[in-house]
CSV table of C-alpha atoms in Angstrom, one decimal:
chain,number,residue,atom,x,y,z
A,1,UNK,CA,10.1,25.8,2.9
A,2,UNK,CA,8.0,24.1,5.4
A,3,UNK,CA,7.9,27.3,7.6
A,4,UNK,CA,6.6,29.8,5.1
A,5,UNK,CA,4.1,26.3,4.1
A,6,UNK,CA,2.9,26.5,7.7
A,7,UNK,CA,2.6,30.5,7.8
A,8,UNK,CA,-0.1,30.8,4.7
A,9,UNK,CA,-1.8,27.6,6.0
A,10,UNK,CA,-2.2,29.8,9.4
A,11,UNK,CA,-2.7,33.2,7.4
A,12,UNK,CA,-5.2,31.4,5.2
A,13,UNK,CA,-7.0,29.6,8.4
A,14,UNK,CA,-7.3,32.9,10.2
A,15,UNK,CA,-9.1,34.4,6.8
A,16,UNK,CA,-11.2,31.2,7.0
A,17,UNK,CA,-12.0,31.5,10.4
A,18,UNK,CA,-13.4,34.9,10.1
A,19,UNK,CA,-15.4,33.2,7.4
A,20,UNK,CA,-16.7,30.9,9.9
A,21,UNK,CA,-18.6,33.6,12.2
A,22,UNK,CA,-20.2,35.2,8.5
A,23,UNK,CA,-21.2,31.6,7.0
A,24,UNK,CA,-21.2,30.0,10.6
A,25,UNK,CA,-24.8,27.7,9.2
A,26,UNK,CA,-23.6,27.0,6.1
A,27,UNK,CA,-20.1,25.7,7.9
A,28,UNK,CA,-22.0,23.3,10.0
A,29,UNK,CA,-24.2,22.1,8.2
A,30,UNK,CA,-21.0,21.0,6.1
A,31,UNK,CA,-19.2,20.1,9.1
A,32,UNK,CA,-22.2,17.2,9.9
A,33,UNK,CA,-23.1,16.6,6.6
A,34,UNK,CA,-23.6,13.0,5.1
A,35,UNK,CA,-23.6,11.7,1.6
A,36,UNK,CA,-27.0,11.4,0.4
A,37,UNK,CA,-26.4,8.2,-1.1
A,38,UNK,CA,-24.8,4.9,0.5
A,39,UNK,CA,-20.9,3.8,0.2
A,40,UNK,CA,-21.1,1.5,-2.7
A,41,UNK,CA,-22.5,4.3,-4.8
A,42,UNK,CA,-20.7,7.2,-4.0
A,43,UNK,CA,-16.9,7.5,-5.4
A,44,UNK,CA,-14.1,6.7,-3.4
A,45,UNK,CA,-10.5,8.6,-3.3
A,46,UNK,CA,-7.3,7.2,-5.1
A,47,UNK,CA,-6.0,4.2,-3.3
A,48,UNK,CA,-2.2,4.7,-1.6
A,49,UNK,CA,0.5,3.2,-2.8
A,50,UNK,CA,2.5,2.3,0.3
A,51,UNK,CA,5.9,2.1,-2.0
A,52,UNK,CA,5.5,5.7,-2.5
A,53,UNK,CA,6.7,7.5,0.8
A,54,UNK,CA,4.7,10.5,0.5
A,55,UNK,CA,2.0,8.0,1.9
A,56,UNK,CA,3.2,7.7,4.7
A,57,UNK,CA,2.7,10.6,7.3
A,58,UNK,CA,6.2,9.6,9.2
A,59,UNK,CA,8.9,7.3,8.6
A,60,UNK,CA,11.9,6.7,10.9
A,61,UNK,CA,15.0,8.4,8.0
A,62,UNK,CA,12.5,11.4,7.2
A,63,UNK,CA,12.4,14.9,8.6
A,64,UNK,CA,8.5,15.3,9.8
A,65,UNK,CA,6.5,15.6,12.9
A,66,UNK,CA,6.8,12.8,14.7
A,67,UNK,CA,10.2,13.9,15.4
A,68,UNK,CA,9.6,16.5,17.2
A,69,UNK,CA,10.1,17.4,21.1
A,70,UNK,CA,8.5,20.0,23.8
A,71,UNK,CA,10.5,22.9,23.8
A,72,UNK,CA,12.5,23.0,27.2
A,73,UNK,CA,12.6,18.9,28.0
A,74,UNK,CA,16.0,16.9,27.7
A,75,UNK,CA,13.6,14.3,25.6
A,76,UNK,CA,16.2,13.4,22.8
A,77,UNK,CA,14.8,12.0,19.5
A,78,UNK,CA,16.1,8.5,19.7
A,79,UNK,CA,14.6,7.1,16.5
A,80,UNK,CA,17.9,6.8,14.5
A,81,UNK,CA,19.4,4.1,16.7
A,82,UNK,CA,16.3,2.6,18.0
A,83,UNK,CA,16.4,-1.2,18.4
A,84,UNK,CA,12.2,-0.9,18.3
A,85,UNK,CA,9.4,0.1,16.0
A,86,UNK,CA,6.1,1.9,16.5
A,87,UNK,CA,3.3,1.4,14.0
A,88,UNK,CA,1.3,4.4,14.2
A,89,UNK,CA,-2.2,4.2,13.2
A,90,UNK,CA,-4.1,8.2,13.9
A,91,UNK,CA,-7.2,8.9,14.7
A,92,UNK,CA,-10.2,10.5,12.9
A,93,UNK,CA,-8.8,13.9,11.4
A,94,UNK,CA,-11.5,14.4,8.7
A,95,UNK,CA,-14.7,17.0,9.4
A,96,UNK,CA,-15.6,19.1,6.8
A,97,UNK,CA,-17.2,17.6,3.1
A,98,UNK,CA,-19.5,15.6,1.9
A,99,UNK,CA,-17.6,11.9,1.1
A,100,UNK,CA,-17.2,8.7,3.4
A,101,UNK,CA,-13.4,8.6,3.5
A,102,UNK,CA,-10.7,11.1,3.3
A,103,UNK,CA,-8.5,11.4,0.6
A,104,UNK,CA,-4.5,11.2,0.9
A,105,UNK,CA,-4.7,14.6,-0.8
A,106,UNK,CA,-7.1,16.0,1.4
A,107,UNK,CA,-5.9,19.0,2.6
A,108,UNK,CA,-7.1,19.9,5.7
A,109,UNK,CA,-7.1,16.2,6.5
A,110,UNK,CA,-3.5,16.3,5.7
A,111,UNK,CA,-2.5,19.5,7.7
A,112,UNK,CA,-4.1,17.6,10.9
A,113,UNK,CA,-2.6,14.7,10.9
A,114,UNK,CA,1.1,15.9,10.1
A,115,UNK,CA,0.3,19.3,12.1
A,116,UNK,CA,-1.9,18.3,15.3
A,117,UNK,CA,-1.8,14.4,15.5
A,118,UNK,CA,1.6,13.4,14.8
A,119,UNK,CA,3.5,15.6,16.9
A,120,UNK,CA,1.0,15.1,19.9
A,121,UNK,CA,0.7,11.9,20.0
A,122,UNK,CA,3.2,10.0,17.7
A,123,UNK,CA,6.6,12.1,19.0
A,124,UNK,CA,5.6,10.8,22.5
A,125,UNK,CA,7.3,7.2,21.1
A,126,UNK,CA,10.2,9.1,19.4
A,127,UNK,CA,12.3,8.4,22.5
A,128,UNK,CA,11.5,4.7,22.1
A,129,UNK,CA,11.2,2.8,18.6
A,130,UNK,CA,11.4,4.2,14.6
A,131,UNK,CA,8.0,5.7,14.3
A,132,UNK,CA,6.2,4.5,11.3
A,133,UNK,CA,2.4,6.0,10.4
A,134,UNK,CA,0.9,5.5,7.3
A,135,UNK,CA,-1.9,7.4,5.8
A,136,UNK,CA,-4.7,6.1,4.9
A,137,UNK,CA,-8.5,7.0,3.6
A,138,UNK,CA,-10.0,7.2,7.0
A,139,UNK,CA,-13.5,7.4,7.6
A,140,UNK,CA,-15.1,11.1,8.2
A,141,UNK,CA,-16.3,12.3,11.9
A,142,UNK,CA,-19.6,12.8,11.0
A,143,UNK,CA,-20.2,9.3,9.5
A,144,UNK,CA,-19.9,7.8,12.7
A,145,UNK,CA,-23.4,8.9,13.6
A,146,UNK,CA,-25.3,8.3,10.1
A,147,UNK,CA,-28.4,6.3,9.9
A,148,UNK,CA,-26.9,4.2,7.3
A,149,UNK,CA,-25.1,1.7,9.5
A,150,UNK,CA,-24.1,-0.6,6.7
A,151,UNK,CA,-22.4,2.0,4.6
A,152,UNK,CA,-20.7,2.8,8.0
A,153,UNK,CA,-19.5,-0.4,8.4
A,154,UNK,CA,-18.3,-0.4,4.6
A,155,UNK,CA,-16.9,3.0,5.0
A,156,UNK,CA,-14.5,1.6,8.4
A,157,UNK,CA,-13.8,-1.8,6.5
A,158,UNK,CA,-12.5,0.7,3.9
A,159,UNK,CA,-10.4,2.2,5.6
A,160,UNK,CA,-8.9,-0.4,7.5
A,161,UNK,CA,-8.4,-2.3,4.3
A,162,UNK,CA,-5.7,0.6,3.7
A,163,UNK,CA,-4.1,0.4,7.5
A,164,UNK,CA,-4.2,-3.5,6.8
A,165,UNK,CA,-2.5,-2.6,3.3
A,166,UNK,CA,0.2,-0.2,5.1
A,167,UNK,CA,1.2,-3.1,8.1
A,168,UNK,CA,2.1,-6.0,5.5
A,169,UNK,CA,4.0,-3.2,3.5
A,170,UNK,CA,5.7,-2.2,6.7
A,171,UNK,CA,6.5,-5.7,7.7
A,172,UNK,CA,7.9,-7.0,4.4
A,173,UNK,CA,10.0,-4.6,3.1
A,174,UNK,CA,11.2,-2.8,6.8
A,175,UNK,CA,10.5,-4.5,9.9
A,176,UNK,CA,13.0,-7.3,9.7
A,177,UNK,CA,12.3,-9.3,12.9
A,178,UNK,CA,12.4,-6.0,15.2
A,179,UNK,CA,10.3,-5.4,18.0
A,180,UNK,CA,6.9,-3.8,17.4
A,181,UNK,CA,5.0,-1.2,19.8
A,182,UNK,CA,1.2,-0.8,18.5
A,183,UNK,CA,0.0,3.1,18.9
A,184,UNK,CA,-3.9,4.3,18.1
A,185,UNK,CA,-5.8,6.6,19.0
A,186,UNK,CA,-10.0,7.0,18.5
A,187,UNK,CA,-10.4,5.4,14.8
A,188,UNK,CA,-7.3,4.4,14.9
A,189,UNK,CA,-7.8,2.0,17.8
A,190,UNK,CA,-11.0,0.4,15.5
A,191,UNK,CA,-8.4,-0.4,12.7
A,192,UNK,CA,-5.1,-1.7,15.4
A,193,UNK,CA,-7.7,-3.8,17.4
A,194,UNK,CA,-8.2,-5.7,13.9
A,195,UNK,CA,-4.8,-5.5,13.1
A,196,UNK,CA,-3.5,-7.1,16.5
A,197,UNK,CA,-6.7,-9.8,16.7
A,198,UNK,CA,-5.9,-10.9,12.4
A,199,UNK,CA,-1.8,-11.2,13.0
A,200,UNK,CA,-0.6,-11.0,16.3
A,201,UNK,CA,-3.0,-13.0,18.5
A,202,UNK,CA,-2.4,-16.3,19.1
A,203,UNK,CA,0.4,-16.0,16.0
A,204,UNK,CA,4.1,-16.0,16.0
A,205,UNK,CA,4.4,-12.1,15.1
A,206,UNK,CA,2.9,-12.5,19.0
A,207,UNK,CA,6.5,-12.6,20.1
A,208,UNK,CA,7.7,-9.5,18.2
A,209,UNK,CA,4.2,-7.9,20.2
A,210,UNK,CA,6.4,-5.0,23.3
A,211,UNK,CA,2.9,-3.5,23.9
A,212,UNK,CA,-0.1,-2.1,22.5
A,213,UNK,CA,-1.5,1.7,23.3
A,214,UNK,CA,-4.6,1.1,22.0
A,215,UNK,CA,-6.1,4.1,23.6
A,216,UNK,CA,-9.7,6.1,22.8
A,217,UNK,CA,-11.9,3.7,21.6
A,218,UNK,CA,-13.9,1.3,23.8
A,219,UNK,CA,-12.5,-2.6,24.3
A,220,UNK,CA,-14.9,-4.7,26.4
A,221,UNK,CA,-13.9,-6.2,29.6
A,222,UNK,CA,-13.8,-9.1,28.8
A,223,UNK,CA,-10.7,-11.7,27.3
A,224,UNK,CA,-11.4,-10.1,23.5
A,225,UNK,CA,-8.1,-11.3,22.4
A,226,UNK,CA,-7.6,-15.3,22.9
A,227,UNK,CA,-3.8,-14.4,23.8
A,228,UNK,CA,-2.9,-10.5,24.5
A,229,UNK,CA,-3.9,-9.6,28.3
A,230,UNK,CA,-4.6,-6.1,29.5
A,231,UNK,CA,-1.6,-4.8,30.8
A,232,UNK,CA,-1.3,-4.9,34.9
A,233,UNK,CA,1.7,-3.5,35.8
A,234,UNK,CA,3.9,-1.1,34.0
A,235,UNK,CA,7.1,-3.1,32.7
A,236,UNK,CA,4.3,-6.5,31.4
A,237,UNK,CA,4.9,-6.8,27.7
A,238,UNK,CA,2.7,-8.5,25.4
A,239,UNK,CA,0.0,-6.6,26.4
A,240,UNK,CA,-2.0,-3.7,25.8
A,241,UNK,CA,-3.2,-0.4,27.6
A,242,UNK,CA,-6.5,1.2,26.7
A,243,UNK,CA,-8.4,4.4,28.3
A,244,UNK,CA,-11.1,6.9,27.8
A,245,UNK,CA,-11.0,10.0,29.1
A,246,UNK,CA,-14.1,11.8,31.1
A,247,UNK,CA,-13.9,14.5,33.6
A,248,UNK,CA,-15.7,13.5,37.1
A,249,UNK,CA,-19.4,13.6,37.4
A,250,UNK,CA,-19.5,13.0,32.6
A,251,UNK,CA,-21.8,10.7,30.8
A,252,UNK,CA,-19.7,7.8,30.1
A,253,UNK,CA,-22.8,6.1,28.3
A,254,UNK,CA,-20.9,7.0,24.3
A,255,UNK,CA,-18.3,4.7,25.3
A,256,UNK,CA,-19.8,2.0,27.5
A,257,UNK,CA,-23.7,1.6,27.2
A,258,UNK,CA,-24.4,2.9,23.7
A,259,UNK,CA,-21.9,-0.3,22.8
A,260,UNK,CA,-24.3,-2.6,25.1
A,261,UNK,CA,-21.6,-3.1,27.5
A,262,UNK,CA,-21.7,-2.8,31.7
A,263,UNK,CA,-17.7,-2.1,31.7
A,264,UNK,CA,-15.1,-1.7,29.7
A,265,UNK,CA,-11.4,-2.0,29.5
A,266,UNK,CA,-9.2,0.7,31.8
A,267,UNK,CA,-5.3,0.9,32.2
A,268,UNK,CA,-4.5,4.3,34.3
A,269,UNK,CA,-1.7,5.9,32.5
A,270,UNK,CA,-0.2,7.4,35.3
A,271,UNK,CA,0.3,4.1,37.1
A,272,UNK,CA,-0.3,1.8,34.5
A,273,UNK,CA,-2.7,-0.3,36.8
A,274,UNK,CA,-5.9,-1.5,36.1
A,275,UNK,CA,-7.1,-0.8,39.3
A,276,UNK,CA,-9.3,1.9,40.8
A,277,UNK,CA,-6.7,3.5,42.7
A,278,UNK,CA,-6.6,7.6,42.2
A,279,UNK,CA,-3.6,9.5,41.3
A,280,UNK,CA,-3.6,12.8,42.0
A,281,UNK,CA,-2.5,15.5,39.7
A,282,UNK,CA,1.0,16.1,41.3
A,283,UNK,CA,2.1,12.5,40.1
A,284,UNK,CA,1.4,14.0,36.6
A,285,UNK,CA,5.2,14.4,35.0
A,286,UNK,CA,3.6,16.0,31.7
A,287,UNK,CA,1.0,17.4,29.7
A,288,UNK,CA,0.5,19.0,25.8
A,289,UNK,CA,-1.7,21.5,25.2
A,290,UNK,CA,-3.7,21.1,22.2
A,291,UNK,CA,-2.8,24.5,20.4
A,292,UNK,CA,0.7,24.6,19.5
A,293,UNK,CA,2.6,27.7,18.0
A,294,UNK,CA,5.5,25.3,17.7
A,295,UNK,CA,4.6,24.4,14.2
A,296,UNK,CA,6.5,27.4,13.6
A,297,UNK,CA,10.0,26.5,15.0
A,298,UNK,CA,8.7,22.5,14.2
A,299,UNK,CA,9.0,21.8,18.2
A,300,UNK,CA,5.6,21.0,20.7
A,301,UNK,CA,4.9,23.8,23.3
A,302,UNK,CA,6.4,22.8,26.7
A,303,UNK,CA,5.0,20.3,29.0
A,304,UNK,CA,2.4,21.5,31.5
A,305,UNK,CA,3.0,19.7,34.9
A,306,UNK,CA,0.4,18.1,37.3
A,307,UNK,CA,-2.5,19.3,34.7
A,308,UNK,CA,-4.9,16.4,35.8
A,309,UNK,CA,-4.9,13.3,38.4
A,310,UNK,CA,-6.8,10.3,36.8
A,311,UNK,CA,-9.0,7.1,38.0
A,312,UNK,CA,-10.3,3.8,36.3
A,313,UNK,CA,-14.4,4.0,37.5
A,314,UNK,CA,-15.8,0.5,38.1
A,315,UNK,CA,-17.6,1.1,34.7
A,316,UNK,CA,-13.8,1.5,32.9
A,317,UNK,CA,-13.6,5.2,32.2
A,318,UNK,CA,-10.6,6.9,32.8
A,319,UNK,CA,-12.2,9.8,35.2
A,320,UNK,CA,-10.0,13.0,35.4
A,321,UNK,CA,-10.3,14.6,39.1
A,322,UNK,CA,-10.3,18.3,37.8
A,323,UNK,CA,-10.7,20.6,34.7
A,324,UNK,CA,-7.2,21.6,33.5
A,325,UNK,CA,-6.2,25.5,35.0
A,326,UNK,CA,-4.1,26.1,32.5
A,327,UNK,CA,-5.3,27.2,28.8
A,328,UNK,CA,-4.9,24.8,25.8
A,329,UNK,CA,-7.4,22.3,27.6
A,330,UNK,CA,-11.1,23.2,26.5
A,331,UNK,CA,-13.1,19.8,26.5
A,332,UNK,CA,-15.0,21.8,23.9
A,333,UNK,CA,-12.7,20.2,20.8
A,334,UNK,CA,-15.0,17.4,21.7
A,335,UNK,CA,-18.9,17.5,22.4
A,336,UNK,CA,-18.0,20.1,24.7
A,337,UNK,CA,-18.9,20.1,28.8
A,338,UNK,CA,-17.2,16.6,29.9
A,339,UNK,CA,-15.3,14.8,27.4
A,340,UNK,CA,-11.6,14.8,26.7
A,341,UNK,CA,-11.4,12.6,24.1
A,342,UNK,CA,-9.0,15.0,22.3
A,343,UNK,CA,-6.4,14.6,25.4
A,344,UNK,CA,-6.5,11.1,26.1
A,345,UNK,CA,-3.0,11.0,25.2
A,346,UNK,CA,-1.8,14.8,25.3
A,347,UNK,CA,-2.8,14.7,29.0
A,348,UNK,CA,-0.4,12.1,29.6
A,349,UNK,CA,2.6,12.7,27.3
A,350,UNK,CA,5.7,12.6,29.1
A,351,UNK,CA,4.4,9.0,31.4
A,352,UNK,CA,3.2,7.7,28.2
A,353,UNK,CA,6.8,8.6,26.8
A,354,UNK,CA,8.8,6.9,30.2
A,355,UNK,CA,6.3,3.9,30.1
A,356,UNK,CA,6.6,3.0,26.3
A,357,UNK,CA,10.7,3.4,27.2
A,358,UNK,CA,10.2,0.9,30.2
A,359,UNK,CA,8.4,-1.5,28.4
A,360,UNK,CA,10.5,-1.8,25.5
A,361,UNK,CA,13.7,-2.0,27.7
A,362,UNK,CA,12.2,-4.8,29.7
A,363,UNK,CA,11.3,-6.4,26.4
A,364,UNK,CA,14.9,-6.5,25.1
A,365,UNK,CA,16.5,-7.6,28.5
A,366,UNK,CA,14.4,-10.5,28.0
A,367,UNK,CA,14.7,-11.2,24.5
A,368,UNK,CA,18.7,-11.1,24.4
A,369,UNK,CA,20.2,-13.2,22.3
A,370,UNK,CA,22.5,-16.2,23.9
């Protein structure tokens, strides 16, 4: 059933894309369209009802993408006997319309997250903890950029509401004490910033904290929790890792001086410093492409080796040495020319996957029980 779901959503996006190149003005202008009237006045989806599972994009006893594995690895889905859990909170996934927030029943919203996101970046903690990822009415790509800036702020306090609403569901009726691993990406990393400053920092959930991957948004450099560092080396706990990725010679002024800021938080996922060393693209275990025909056989594409090197700049962006050579790459999935927001996490799957492993096994050796 999920197959022959996944072949008409392809047969009807290749209809739609032809569609695209007839209609192409029409298509952007709804692409980058913003409601006409501000976020108090303009209807909002149903709310989720986190005691209904189909609200939740994965959860650890249910068959769905965040299970699955690049085609060719010895990765083995570990989430059944995990002793750790992953809160998943994914990143912007709605484009097309003319609302705030997406709607759980959103469609293409839907076929995203469970088809692009979760497998891509979620499955990269399947080796690890129980992945848990709610859905939630997340706030629309073009919105970020509307002249309205209160109703932008509504629209995110909106939708974090929601992720706020999923975590104390999480944590009274499954967590149970176990240890917790924070994963964002983009939007998400807005809403798990909030989450980690209004319950872990400072608070005894704090001791449950193995690390956050709060990765695609910009955190300043400076002490912006009271009590969760940036993570130095690559088995600290209690910490968190952020990045931003831009290739060499990019703008970096979207995530550092459009927010006011001189410099902002960088961990370098393929050492887990936050240094300025390089790492060249042959220390690079494991890459994603973006397109995947594995939704067919519900497995990733296999893992592209030594794709890119990476370096924190003095400014805090995560600076790739090279474009990719191989296809499934094309910094065009995000403002085109420089920016691979889209791969901060696909270009660094498989050391993401061995860190988050690391950590969480360093976390346990240390919080044995007597």
């Amino acid at each position: 059933m999920m197959k022959k779901f996944v072949i008409a959503l392809l047969v009807f996006g290749l209809v739609g894309l032809g569609g695209f190149f007839w209609l192409r003005p029409a298509v952007i202008a709804w692409m980058t369209s913003v409601p006409e009237t501000a976020f108090d006045d303009t209807p909002v989806p149903a709310a989720p009802d986190y005691a209904n599972e189909d609200h939740w994009a994965a959860l650890p006893w249910r068959n769905d993408s965040a299970d699955w594995l690049p085609r060719g690895s010895s990765y083995i889905d570990q989430q059944a006997s995990a002793d750790v859990d992953v809160f998943f909170v994914y990143p912007t996934a709605a484009f097309y319309g003319d609302y705030w927030v997406a709607g759980l029943d959103n469609l293409l919203h839907r076929f995203a997250v469970d088809f692009g996101i979760l497998p891509q970046h979620a499955s990269a903690f399947n080796g690890v903890g129980k992945i848990y990822a709610p859905r939630y009415r997340s706030v629309r790509m073009p919105i970020w950029w509307a002249d309205d800036r209160d109703s932008v702020k509504k629209a995110t306090d909106f939708a974090y509401a929601d992720v706020r609403q999923a975590f104390e569901h999480y944590m009274k009726h499954w967590n149970k004490g176990r240890p917790l691993i924070i994963v964002s990406h983009s939007q998400g990393t807005l809403h798990t910033i909030r989450l980690l400053r209004e319950y872990f920092d400072g608070k005894p959930l704090q001791k449950q904290l193995v690390a956050g991957y709060l990765v695609g948004n910009t955190i300043p450099d400076m002490p912006w929790f009271n009590h969760i560092p940036l993570c130095a080396e690559a088995e600290q706990t209690g910490c968190y890792v952020t990045w931003n990725t831009i290739l060499e010679g990019g703008d970096p002024y979207h995530w550092v001086q459009e927010k006011g800021l001189d410099k902002i938080d960088c961990v370098n996922p393929l050492s887990w410093k936050a240094d300025q060393r390089a790492v060249d693209k042959t220390e690079n275990t494991g890459s994603i492409p973006m397109v995947s025909y594995g939704i067919l056989f519900e497995t990733l594409e296999p893992m592209d080796v030594g794709v890119v090197g990476a370096r924190c700049g003095p400014e805090g962006i995560l600076w790739i040495r090279n474009r990719p050579e191989v296809p499934g790459y094309s910094s065009a999935l995000f403002g085109g020319g420089t920016h691979y927001h889209t791969y901060d996490i696909n270009f660094f799957y498989d050391s993401i996957r061995q860190n988050a492993i690391k950590r969480a096994g360093v976390f346990m050796a240390n919080h044995k029980q007597p």
